[in-house]
Amino acid sequence: MSGLTLAYALAFYFAVVVLVVGVAFKIGQFWTTPTPLKIPLMPAPMTRKGVGFRLAREVIYFESLFKSNKWIWIFAVLFHAGLVLVVLRHLRYFTEPVWFWVVLVQPFGIYAGFAMVAGLLGLWARRFVVDRIRYISSLSDHLMLALLTLIGVSGLMMKYVARTDIIALKAFCLGLVRFDLQPLPSDPVLLLHMGLVALLMIVFPFSKLLHVPGVFFSPSRNQVDDAREKRHLAPWAAKLDTQSKI
Amino acid sequence: MAKTPEFEIPPFRTELENPALVEGAMAHCQPFIAAPEHNTDLGFPGELVDNWEMKAVEKLGDLLNKNRALRVYLDSCVKCGACTDKCHYFIGTGDPKNMPVARQDLLRSVYRRYFTLAGKIAPGLVGAKDMTKDVLDDWYKYFHQCSQCRRCAVFCPYGIDTAEISMAARDIMDHIGLGTKYNNEILGKVHKIGNNLGLPENALINTMEGLEEDVEDETGITVRFPVDKKGADVLLVTPSADFFAEPHVDGLIGYAKVFHQAGINWTVSSHASEAANFAMFIGSYEQMHKVAQRIRQAALDLGVKRVIFGECGHAWRVAYSFLNTLAGPWDFLDPKYPKPQHILEVTYDLIQRGAINLDASANDDKVLTFHDSCNVARATRMGDVEGGQFIIPREVIKASVNKFVDMNPDTTHEKTFCCGGGGGLLTDDLMELRIKGALPRMEALKDVVDNHGVTHMAAICAICKSQFAKVMPYYGFPMDMIVSVHQLVSDAILLGTKE
């Protein structure tokens, strides 16, 4: 086994651990931090089920963003929907035999790759063209878009420009999953693609990518409108009650 | 008849286009700093403490552990820009720091520096900043150019509510000895005297007696305005502006007529003679709790069965969304009624049941529109259906007035614009901000005035009413164009037709 294979294998194991532990830590932190007051953005659903629908609409078709700005919405949907299909398409590298529905996804995954990159370029262009968004963009916002765009472009390059040994790659991926390392093809584009993916996984829990768990924990969207019916009380706030009980 | 101040009144936009960015356009604008006694009355340090940089960061850490919203909102923003053109203060001033995300970033940059790995290792990369005097100055200016109206949050894919962030920033500033005169002085009055205006008990009783005489002179009918009446069924908690300011007091007369006509035995309390809870504006849970406990005390002392709130935006937020938390449980009140109830819910219900009669032709000299107050629209509900806070006030207006027109739907319901004076900014030292921030509402009003002959705009918030009465003349509208919803009810109600 080459040093390259070992380095990439270790990098991926490290990245997975950082991603899982990091995100689990943040979810734990969000989960355990109390909400002192009921602050749903009204009009809000009056049942838990209604809140489920509200969050689903936000996650699946970005309802609020649609209300806000059609350009951002279009680019965001292109990118996110594209990313979902691309990730599903990649499941074929980690499953043997490949699941039935993953086979079905394959042709769509290709278009999705282009959609994803187009969405990213649109979002990136807005950071230069729209003065308001230029003002609020910091270096990390540009770097995050650069990272994602490079991942998308290098992925597409392997399909259309510099094809890699897909059979060997799959053996490497399955080897990772089965803890039985197999050699990784040393094509530069593949190495770039995989290195950037590992990097993305590592920065995930330390970056604005925390919007992924965050969207589910936002009190303004996930609270039920029932303040008059049910008393809501945070443990730290309950102490004030006992100090001054009338 | 437009007044001329020393700054430019923003012109009405033709295409509602976004303003050009003007960095520092509002950097000169900040509210008066509280005198030491205003802060110490509330238990905050009188002046900026030694070591305030460290204390501010410590307080931020404390709030992060106490408030999930703050933590999630600081972590989740992706800088997509959806909120950037949604704030009335940005639209009116063009100052980029009045874009909601930029305002949040004033605090987020400090959060990143002290509480995130990326900000500790590579501050320049992620826009993390040390807690310095420049940062604090920006906090004081721009967190007091946010009226906590939540409009930006409606458009945020993650529901990030700048109000939560500005409340946290103000709470931190109070804890290091940097408060605002306006808010902290008022809170001191509430604790000492019972209301924001410092109206003492005997003055309150005199005022209410005066109103009783006025209504009797005008209508020939004795409508009671009771104060501290033990054994009343209803405790009315209303903003103190209702006791004498125009157009607020006409609304109070409307409530009294409704109670009279429905045979409801009510009272106000001199102990809790104020619905407003300015502690929300300064983001202090402890202060909000203390102010809310007055209402519980008054309800217990007077032995009432129901608590009803008058027309006031943020007060209704504290009442509807927070009162059960802050001063509950309200198990000693009559379970047949919502606890607490809004006066509009009461009036609406009476109209529905035919328990009061209204003659809308009494208001035939008017064409009405309705300003959804931000806190009522986006932070509360009325009635028992989603969005009742939009339906009920309009239905009550339509029962009282024959001619009603809604403004541009991008400026009403949950997309309503703040009046420009909410969130603890209704002070003369912020007049420039208040006038500029009113621009989007004034534009929408201008549209219905020009195209539909609207003569009056009704509101259900004491701050909206005061703010509009003050700023409308700058935009060429008469100040008496703003009316209380219950003023319309008061004009239309047929007294003596039901027993």
CSV table of N, CA, C and O in Angstrom, one decimal, chain B residues 218-305:
chain,number,residue,atom,x,y,z
B,218,GLU,N,-70.9,64.6,26.6
B,218,GLU,CA,-71.1,64.4,25.2
B,218,GLU,C,-72.3,63.5,24.8
B,218,GLU,O,-72.9,63.7,23.8
B,219,THR,N,-72.5,62.5,25.7
B,219,THR,CA,-73.5,61.5,25.3
B,219,THR,C,-74.7,61.5,26.2
B,219,THR,O,-75.8,60.9,25.9
B,220,GLY,N,-74.6,62.1,27.4
B,220,GLY,CA,-75.7,62.1,28.3
B,220,GLY,C,-75.8,60.8,29.1
B,220,GLY,O,-76.7,60.6,29.8
B,221,ILE,N,-74.8,59.9,28.9
B,221,ILE,CA,-74.9,58.6,29.5
B,221,ILE,C,-73.7,58.5,30.5
B,221,ILE,O,-72.6,58.9,30.1
B,222,THR,N,-73.9,57.9,31.7
B,222,THR,CA,-72.8,57.8,32.6
B,222,THR,C,-72.1,56.5,32.3
B,222,THR,O,-72.6,55.4,32.5
B,223,VAL,N,-70.9,56.7,31.8
B,223,VAL,CA,-70.0,55.5,31.5
B,223,VAL,C,-68.9,55.6,32.5
B,223,VAL,O,-68.2,56.6,32.7
B,224,ARG,N,-68.7,54.5,33.4
B,224,ARG,CA,-67.8,54.5,34.4
B,224,ARG,C,-66.3,54.3,34.0
B,224,ARG,O,-66.1,53.6,33.0
B,225,PHE,N,-65.4,55.0,34.7
B,225,PHE,CA,-63.9,54.8,34.4
B,225,PHE,C,-63.3,54.4,35.8
B,225,PHE,O,-62.6,55.3,36.4
B,226,PRO,N,-63.5,53.2,36.3
B,226,PRO,CA,-63.1,52.9,37.7
B,226,PRO,C,-61.6,52.7,37.8
B,226,PRO,O,-60.9,52.1,36.9
B,227,VAL,N,-61.1,53.1,39.0
B,227,VAL,CA,-59.7,52.8,39.4
B,227,VAL,C,-59.7,52.0,40.7
B,227,VAL,O,-60.4,52.4,41.6
B,228,ASP,N,-58.9,51.0,40.7
B,228,ASP,CA,-58.7,50.2,41.9
B,228,ASP,C,-60.0,49.7,42.5
B,228,ASP,O,-60.2,49.7,43.8
B,229,LYS,N,-60.9,49.3,41.7
B,229,LYS,CA,-62.2,48.8,42.2
B,229,LYS,C,-62.2,47.4,42.6
B,229,LYS,O,-62.1,46.5,41.7
B,230,LYS,N,-62.2,47.1,43.9
B,230,LYS,CA,-62.1,45.7,44.3
B,230,LYS,C,-63.3,44.9,43.9
B,230,LYS,O,-64.4,45.5,43.9
B,231,GLY,N,-63.1,43.7,43.5
B,231,GLY,CA,-64.3,42.8,43.2
B,231,GLY,C,-64.7,43.1,41.7
B,231,GLY,O,-65.7,42.4,41.3
B,232,ALA,N,-64.0,43.9,41.0
B,232,ALA,CA,-64.4,44.0,39.6
B,232,ALA,C,-64.1,42.7,38.9
B,232,ALA,O,-63.2,41.9,39.3
B,233,ASP,N,-64.8,42.4,37.8
B,233,ASP,CA,-64.6,41.2,37.1
B,233,ASP,C,-63.3,41.2,36.2
B,233,ASP,O,-62.6,40.3,36.0
B,234,VAL,N,-63.1,42.5,35.7
B,234,VAL,CA,-62.0,42.6,34.7
B,234,VAL,C,-61.0,43.6,35.1
B,234,VAL,O,-61.3,44.7,35.6
B,235,LEU,N,-59.7,43.3,35.1
B,235,LEU,CA,-58.6,44.2,35.2
B,235,LEU,C,-58.2,44.6,33.8
B,235,LEU,O,-57.8,43.8,33.0
B,236,LEU,N,-58.3,45.9,33.5
B,236,LEU,CA,-57.8,46.4,32.3
B,236,LEU,C,-56.4,47.0,32.5
B,236,LEU,O,-56.2,47.8,33.3
B,237,VAL,N,-55.5,46.4,31.7
B,237,VAL,CA,-54.1,46.9,31.7
B,237,VAL,C,-53.8,47.5,30.4
B,237,VAL,O,-53.9,46.9,29.3
B,238,THR,N,-53.5,48.8,30.4
B,238,THR,CA,-53.4,49.5,29.1
B,238,THR,C,-52.2,50.5,29.2
B,238,THR,O,-51.8,50.9,30.3
B,239,PRO,N,-51.7,50.8,28.0
B,239,PRO,CA,-50.5,51.7,28.1
B,239,PRO,C,-50.9,53.1,28.7
B,239,PRO,O,-52.0,53.6,28.4
B,240,SER,N,-50.0,53.7,29.5
B,240,SER,CA,-50.4,54.9,30.2
B,240,SER,C,-50.7,56.1,29.3
B,240,SER,O,-51.4,57.0,29.7
B,241,ALA,N,-50.2,56.0,28.1
B,241,ALA,CA,-50.5,57.1,27.1
B,241,ALA,C,-52.0,57.1,26.9
B,241,ALA,O,-52.6,58.2,26.6
B,242,ASP,N,-52.7,56.0,27.1
B,242,ASP,CA,-54.2,56.0,26.9
B,242,ASP,C,-54.9,56.9,27.9
B,242,ASP,O,-56.0,57.3,27.7
B,243,PHE,N,-54.2,57.3,29.0
B,243,PHE,CA,-54.9,58.1,30.0
B,243,PHE,C,-55.0,59.5,29.6
B,243,PHE,O,-55.8,60.2,30.1
B,244,PHE,N,-54.2,60.0,28.7
B,244,PHE,CA,-54.4,61.4,28.3
B,244,PHE,C,-53.9,61.8,26.9
B,244,PHE,O,-54.3,62.8,26.4
B,245,ALA,N,-52.9,61.0,26.3
B,245,ALA,CA,-52.4,61.5,25.1
B,245,ALA,C,-53.4,61.3,23.9
B,245,ALA,O,-54.2,60.4,24.0
B,246,GLU,N,-53.3,62.2,22.9
B,246,GLU,CA,-54.1,62.0,21.7
B,246,GLU,C,-53.3,61.2,20.7
B,246,GLU,O,-52.1,61.5,20.6
B,247,PRO,N,-53.9,60.3,19.9
B,247,PRO,CA,-55.3,59.9,19.9
B,247,PRO,C,-55.6,58.7,20.9
B,247,PRO,O,-56.7,58.2,20.8
B,248,HIS,N,-54.6,58.4,21.7
B,248,HIS,CA,-54.8,57.2,22.6
B,248,HIS,C,-56.0,57.3,23.5
B,248,HIS,O,-56.7,56.3,23.6
B,249,VAL,N,-56.3,58.4,24.0
B,249,VAL,CA,-57.3,58.5,25.0
B,249,VAL,C,-58.7,58.3,24.4
B,249,VAL,O,-59.6,57.7,25.1
B,250,ASP,N,-58.8,58.6,23.2
B,250,ASP,CA,-60.1,58.3,22.5
B,250,ASP,C,-60.3,56.8,22.4
B,250,ASP,O,-61.4,56.3,22.4
B,251,GLY,N,-59.2,56.0,22.4
B,251,GLY,CA,-59.3,54.6,22.4
B,251,GLY,C,-59.8,54.1,23.8
B,251,GLY,O,-60.6,53.2,23.9
B,252,LEU,N,-59.2,54.7,24.8
B,252,LEU,CA,-59.6,54.3,26.2
B,252,LEU,C,-61.1,54.6,26.4
B,252,LEU,O,-61.8,53.8,27.0
B,253,ILE,N,-61.6,55.7,25.8
B,253,ILE,CA,-63.0,56.0,25.9
B,253,ILE,C,-63.8,54.9,25.2
B,253,ILE,O,-64.9,54.4,25.7
B,254,GLY,N,-63.3,54.4,24.1
B,254,GLY,CA,-63.9,53.4,23.3
B,254,GLY,C,-64.0,52.1,24.2
B,254,GLY,O,-65.0,51.4,24.2
B,255,TYR,N,-62.9,51.7,24.9
B,255,TYR,CA,-62.9,50.5,25.7
B,255,TYR,C,-64.0,50.6,26.8
B,255,TYR,O,-64.8,49.7,27.0
B,256,ALA,N,-64.1,51.8,27.4
B,256,ALA,CA,-65.0,52.0,28.5
B,256,ALA,C,-66.5,51.9,28.0
B,256,ALA,O,-67.3,51.3,28.6
B,257,LYS,N,-66.7,52.5,26.8
B,257,LYS,CA,-68.1,52.4,26.2
B,257,LYS,C,-68.4,50.9,25.9
B,257,LYS,O,-69.6,50.5,26.1
B,258,VAL,N,-67.4,50.2,25.4
B,258,VAL,CA,-67.7,48.8,25.1
B,258,VAL,C,-68.0,48.0,26.4
B,258,VAL,O,-69.0,47.3,26.5
B,259,PHE,N,-67.2,48.2,27.4
B,259,PHE,CA,-67.5,47.6,28.7
B,259,PHE,C,-68.9,48.0,29.3
B,259,PHE,O,-69.6,47.1,29.7
B,260,HIS,N,-69.2,49.3,29.2
B,260,HIS,CA,-70.4,49.8,29.7
B,260,HIS,C,-71.6,49.1,28.9
B,260,HIS,O,-72.5,48.6,29.5
B,261,GLN,N,-71.5,49.0,27.6
B,261,GLN,CA,-72.6,48.5,26.8
B,261,GLN,C,-72.8,47.0,27.0
B,261,GLN,O,-73.9,46.5,26.9
B,262,ALA,N,-71.6,46.3,27.3
B,262,ALA,CA,-71.7,44.9,27.4
B,262,ALA,C,-72.0,44.5,28.9
B,262,ALA,O,-72.1,43.3,29.2
B,263,GLY,N,-72.1,45.5,29.7
B,263,GLY,CA,-72.3,45.2,31.2
B,263,GLY,C,-71.1,44.5,31.8
B,263,GLY,O,-71.3,43.7,32.8
B,264,ILE,N,-69.9,44.9,31.4
B,264,ILE,CA,-68.8,44.2,32.0
B,264,ILE,C,-68.2,45.1,33.1
B,264,ILE,O,-68.0,46.3,32.9
B,265,ASN,N,-68.1,44.6,34.3
B,265,ASN,CA,-67.6,45.3,35.5
B,265,ASN,C,-66.1,45.3,35.5
B,265,ASN,O,-65.5,44.3,35.8
B,266,TRP,N,-65.5,46.5,35.2
B,266,TRP,CA,-64.1,46.5,35.0
B,266,TRP,C,-63.4,47.6,35.9
B,266,TRP,O,-64.1,48.4,36.6
B,267,THR,N,-62.1,47.5,35.9
B,267,THR,CA,-61.3,48.5,36.6
B,267,THR,C,-59.9,48.6,36.1
B,267,THR,O,-59.4,47.6,35.4
B,268,VAL,N,-59.2,49.7,36.3
B,268,VAL,CA,-57.8,49.7,36.1
B,268,VAL,C,-57.2,49.7,37.5
B,268,VAL,O,-57.9,49.9,38.5
B,269,SER,N,-55.9,49.4,37.5
B,269,SER,CA,-55.2,49.4,38.8
B,269,SER,C,-54.1,50.5,38.8
B,269,SER,O,-53.4,50.7,37.9
B,270,SER,N,-54.0,51.2,40.0
B,270,SER,CA,-53.0,52.2,40.1
B,270,SER,C,-51.6,51.5,40.3
B,270,SER,O,-50.6,52.1,40.1
B,271,HIS,N,-51.6,50.3,40.8
B,271,HIS,CA,-50.4,49.6,41.0
B,271,HIS,C,-49.8,49.1,39.7
B,271,HIS,O,-48.6,49.2,39.5
B,272,ALA,N,-50.6,48.7,38.8
B,272,ALA,CA,-50.2,48.2,37.5
B,272,ALA,C,-50.9,49.1,36.4
B,272,ALA,O,-51.6,48.6,35.6
B,273,SER,N,-50.6,50.4,36.5
B,273,SER,CA,-51.3,51.3,35.6
B,273,SER,C,-50.5,51.5,34.3
B,273,SER,O,-50.4,52.6,33.7
B,274,GLU,N,-50.0,50.4,33.8
B,274,GLU,CA,-49.1,50.5,32.6
B,274,GLU,C,-49.0,49.1,32.0
B,274,GLU,O,-48.6,48.1,32.6
B,275,ALA,N,-49.4,49.0,30.7
B,275,ALA,CA,-49.3,47.7,30.0
B,275,ALA,C,-47.9,47.5,29.5
B,275,ALA,O,-47.4,46.4,29.3
B,276,ALA,N,-47.2,48.6,29.1
B,276,ALA,CA,-45.9,48.5,28.5
B,276,ALA,C,-44.9,47.8,29.4
B,276,ALA,O,-45.0,47.9,30.6
B,277,ASN,N,-44.0,47.1,28.8
B,277,ASN,CA,-42.9,46.5,29.6
B,277,ASN,C,-41.6,46.7,28.9
B,277,ASN,O,-41.2,45.9,28.0
B,278,PHE,N,-41.0,47.9,29.2
B,278,PHE,CA,-39.8,48.3,28.4
B,278,PHE,C,-38.6,47.4,28.7
B,278,PHE,O,-37.6,47.5,28.0
B,279,ALA,N,-38.8,46.5,29.7
B,279,ALA,CA,-37.7,45.6,29.9
B,279,ALA,C,-37.4,44.7,28.7
B,279,ALA,O,-36.3,44.2,28.5
B,280,MET,N,-38.5,44.5,27.9
B,280,MET,CA,-38.3,43.7,26.7
B,280,MET,C,-37.3,44.4,25.8
B,280,MET,O,-36.4,43.7,25.2
B,281,PHE,N,-37.4,45.7,25.7
B,281,PHE,CA,-36.5,46.4,24.8
B,281,PHE,C,-35.1,46.3,25.2
B,281,PHE,O,-34.2,46.3,24.4
B,282,ILE,N,-34.8,46.3,26.5
B,282,ILE,CA,-33.4,46.3,27.0
B,282,ILE,C,-33.0,44.8,27.1
B,282,ILE,O,-31.9,44.5,27.6
B,283,GLY,N,-33.8,43.9,26.8
B,283,GLY,CA,-33.4,42.5,26.7
B,283,GLY,C,-33.2,41.9,28.1
B,283,GLY,O,-32.5,40.9,28.2
B,284,SER,N,-33.8,42.4,29.1
B,284,SER,CA,-33.5,41.9,30.5
B,284,SER,C,-34.7,41.1,30.9
B,284,SER,O,-35.7,41.6,31.3
B,285,TYR,N,-34.5,39.8,31.0
B,285,TYR,CA,-35.5,38.9,31.5
B,285,TYR,C,-35.9,39.2,32.9
B,285,TYR,O,-37.0,39.2,33.3
B,286,GLU,N,-34.8,39.5,33.7
B,286,GLU,CA,-35.1,39.8,35.2
B,286,GLU,C,-36.0,41.0,35.3
B,286,GLU,O,-36.9,41.0,36.1
B,287,GLN,N,-35.7,42.1,34.6
B,287,GLN,CA,-36.5,43.3,34.7
B,287,GLN,C,-37.9,43.0,34.1
B,287,GLN,O,-38.9,43.5,34.7
B,288,MET,N,-38.0,42.3,33.1
B,288,MET,CA,-39.3,42.0,32.5
B,288,MET,C,-40.1,41.2,33.5
B,288,MET,O,-41.3,41.4,33.6
B,289,HIS,N,-39.5,40.3,34.2
B,289,HIS,CA,-40.2,39.4,35.2
B,289,HIS,C,-40.7,40.3,36.3
B,289,HIS,O,-41.9,40.2,36.7
B,290,LYS,N,-39.9,41.3,36.7
B,290,LYS,CA,-40.3,42.1,37.8
B,290,LYS,C,-41.4,43.0,37.4
B,290,LYS,O,-42.4,43.2,38.2
B,291,VAL,N,-41.4,43.6,36.2
B,291,VAL,CA,-42.4,44.5,35.7
B,291,VAL,C,-43.7,43.7,35.6
B,291,VAL,O,-44.8,44.2,35.9
B,292,ALA,N,-43.6,42.5,35.1
B,292,ALA,CA,-44.8,41.6,34.8
B,292,ALA,C,-45.5,41.2,36.2
B,292,ALA,O,-46.7,41.1,36.2
B,293,GLN,N,-44.7,41.0,37.2
B,293,GLN,CA,-45.2,40.6,38.5
B,293,GLN,C,-46.2,41.7,39.1
B,293,GLN,O,-47.1,41.3,39.8
B,294,ARG,N,-46.0,42.9,38.7
B,294,ARG,CA,-47.0,44.0,39.1
B,294,ARG,C,-48.4,43.6,38.7
B,294,ARG,O,-49.4,43.9,39.4
B,295,ILE,N,-48.5,43.1,37.5
B,295,ILE,CA,-49.9,42.8,37.0
B,295,ILE,C,-50.5,41.6,37.7
B,295,ILE,O,-51.7,41.7,38.1
B,296,ARG,N,-49.7,40.6,38.0
B,296,ARG,CA,-50.1,39.5,38.8
B,296,ARG,C,-50.6,40.0,40.2
B,296,ARG,O,-51.7,39.7,40.7
B,297,GLN,N,-49.8,40.9,40.8
B,297,GLN,CA,-50.1,41.4,42.1
B,297,GLN,C,-51.4,42.2,42.1
B,297,GLN,O,-52.3,42.0,42.9
B,298,ALA,N,-51.6,43.0,41.1
B,298,ALA,CA,-52.8,43.8,40.9
B,298,ALA,C,-54.0,42.9,40.8
B,298,ALA,O,-55.1,43.2,41.4
B,299,ALA,N,-53.9,41.9,39.9
B,299,ALA,CA,-55.0,41.0,39.7
B,299,ALA,C,-55.4,40.3,41.0
B,299,ALA,O,-56.6,40.1,41.2
B,300,LEU,N,-54.4,39.9,41.7
B,300,LEU,CA,-54.7,39.2,43.0
B,300,LEU,C,-55.4,40.1,44.0
B,300,LEU,O,-56.4,39.8,44.7
B,301,ASP,N,-54.8,41.3,44.1
B,301,ASP,CA,-55.3,42.3,45.1
B,301,ASP,C,-56.7,42.7,44.8
B,301,ASP,O,-57.5,42.9,45.8
B,302,LEU,N,-57.0,42.9,43.6
B,302,LEU,CA,-58.3,43.4,43.2
B,302,LEU,C,-59.4,42.2,43.1
B,302,LEU,O,-60.6,42.4,43.0
B,303,GLY,N,-58.8,41.0,43.1
B,303,GLY,CA,-59.7,39.8,43.0
B,303,GLY,C,-60.5,39.7,41.7
B,303,GLY,O,-61.6,39.2,41.7
B,304,VAL,N,-59.8,40.1,40.6
B,304,VAL,CA,-60.5,40.1,39.3
B,304,VAL,C,-60.6,38.6,38.8
B,304,VAL,O,-59.8,37.7,39.2
B,305,LYS,N,-61.5,38.4,37.8
B,305,LYS,CA,-61.6,37.1,37.1
B,305,LYS,C,-60.9,37.1,35.8
B,305,LYS,O,-60.7,36.0,35.2
